[in-house]
Coordinates of C-alpha atoms in Angstrom, one line a residue:
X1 CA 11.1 2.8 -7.8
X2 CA 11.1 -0.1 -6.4
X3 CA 11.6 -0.4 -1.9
X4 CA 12.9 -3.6 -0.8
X5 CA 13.1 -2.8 3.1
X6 CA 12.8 -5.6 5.5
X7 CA 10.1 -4.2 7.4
X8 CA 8.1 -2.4 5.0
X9 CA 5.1 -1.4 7.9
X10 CA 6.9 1.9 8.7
X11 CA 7.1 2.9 5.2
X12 CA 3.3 2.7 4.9
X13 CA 3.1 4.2 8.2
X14 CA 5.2 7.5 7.0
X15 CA 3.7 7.4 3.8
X16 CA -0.2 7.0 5.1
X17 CA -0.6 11.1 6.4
X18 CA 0.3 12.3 3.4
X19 CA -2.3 10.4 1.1
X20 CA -5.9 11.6 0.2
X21 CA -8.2 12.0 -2.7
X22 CA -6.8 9.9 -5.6
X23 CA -3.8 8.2 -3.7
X24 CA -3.9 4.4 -4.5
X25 CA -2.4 1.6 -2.1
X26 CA -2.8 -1.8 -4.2
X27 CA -1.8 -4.7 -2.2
X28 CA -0.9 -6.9 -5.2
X29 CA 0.6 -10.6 -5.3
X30 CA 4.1 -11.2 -7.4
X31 CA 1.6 -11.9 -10.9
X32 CA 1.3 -8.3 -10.9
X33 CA 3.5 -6.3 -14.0
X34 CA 5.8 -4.0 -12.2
X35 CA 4.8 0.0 -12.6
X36 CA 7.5 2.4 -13.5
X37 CA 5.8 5.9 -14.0
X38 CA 6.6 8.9 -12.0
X39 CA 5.1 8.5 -8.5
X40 CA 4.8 5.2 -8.4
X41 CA 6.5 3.0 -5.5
X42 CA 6.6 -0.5 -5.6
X43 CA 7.6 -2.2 -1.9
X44 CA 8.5 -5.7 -1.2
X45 CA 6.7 -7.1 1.6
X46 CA 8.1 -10.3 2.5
X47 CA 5.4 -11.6 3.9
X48 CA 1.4 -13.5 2.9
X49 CA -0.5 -11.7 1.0
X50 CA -3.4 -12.0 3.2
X51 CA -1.2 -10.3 6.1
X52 CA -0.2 -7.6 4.2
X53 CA -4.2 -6.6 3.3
X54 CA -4.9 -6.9 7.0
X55 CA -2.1 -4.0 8.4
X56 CA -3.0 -2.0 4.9
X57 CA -6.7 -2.1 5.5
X58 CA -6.2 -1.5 9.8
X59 CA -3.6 1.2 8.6
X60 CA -6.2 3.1 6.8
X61 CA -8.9 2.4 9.2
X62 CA -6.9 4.1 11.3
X63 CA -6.4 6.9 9.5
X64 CA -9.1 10.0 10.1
X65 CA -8.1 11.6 6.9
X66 CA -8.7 9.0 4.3
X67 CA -11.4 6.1 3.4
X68 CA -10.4 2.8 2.1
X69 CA -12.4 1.7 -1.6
X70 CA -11.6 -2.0 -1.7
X71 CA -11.2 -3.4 -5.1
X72 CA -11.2 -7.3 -5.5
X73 CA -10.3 -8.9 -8.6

């Protein structure tokens, strides 16, 4: 599915509480193949990259349930 909202912060924000073990956020750039298996949300984020990491990365810090694993490529 893909989520084009305008803001998409509060969808990570809803979303966020109900990750843990095994939930993947990949803040991607617009190189990266769209994925359409079951589960899978893609959102738009209309903004830089670099901006995007930053409220992803303070979201989960934020977060007491769940630990960010960064993966660079």
């Amino acid at each position: 599915m893909i989520n084009t909202l305008t803001d998409w912060r509060p969808r990570i924000d809803n979303l966020l509480p109900l990750y843990g073990h095994r939930n993947w956020i990949a803040v991607v750039d617009s190189a990266y193949p769209l994925q359409s298996s079951a589960g899978v949300e893609t959102i738009v984020a209309d903004c830089d990259q670099a901006d995007a990491v930053d409220f992803v990365i303070g979201s989960v810090n934020a977060a007491p349930h769940v630990r960010p694993i960064v993966y660079i490529d």
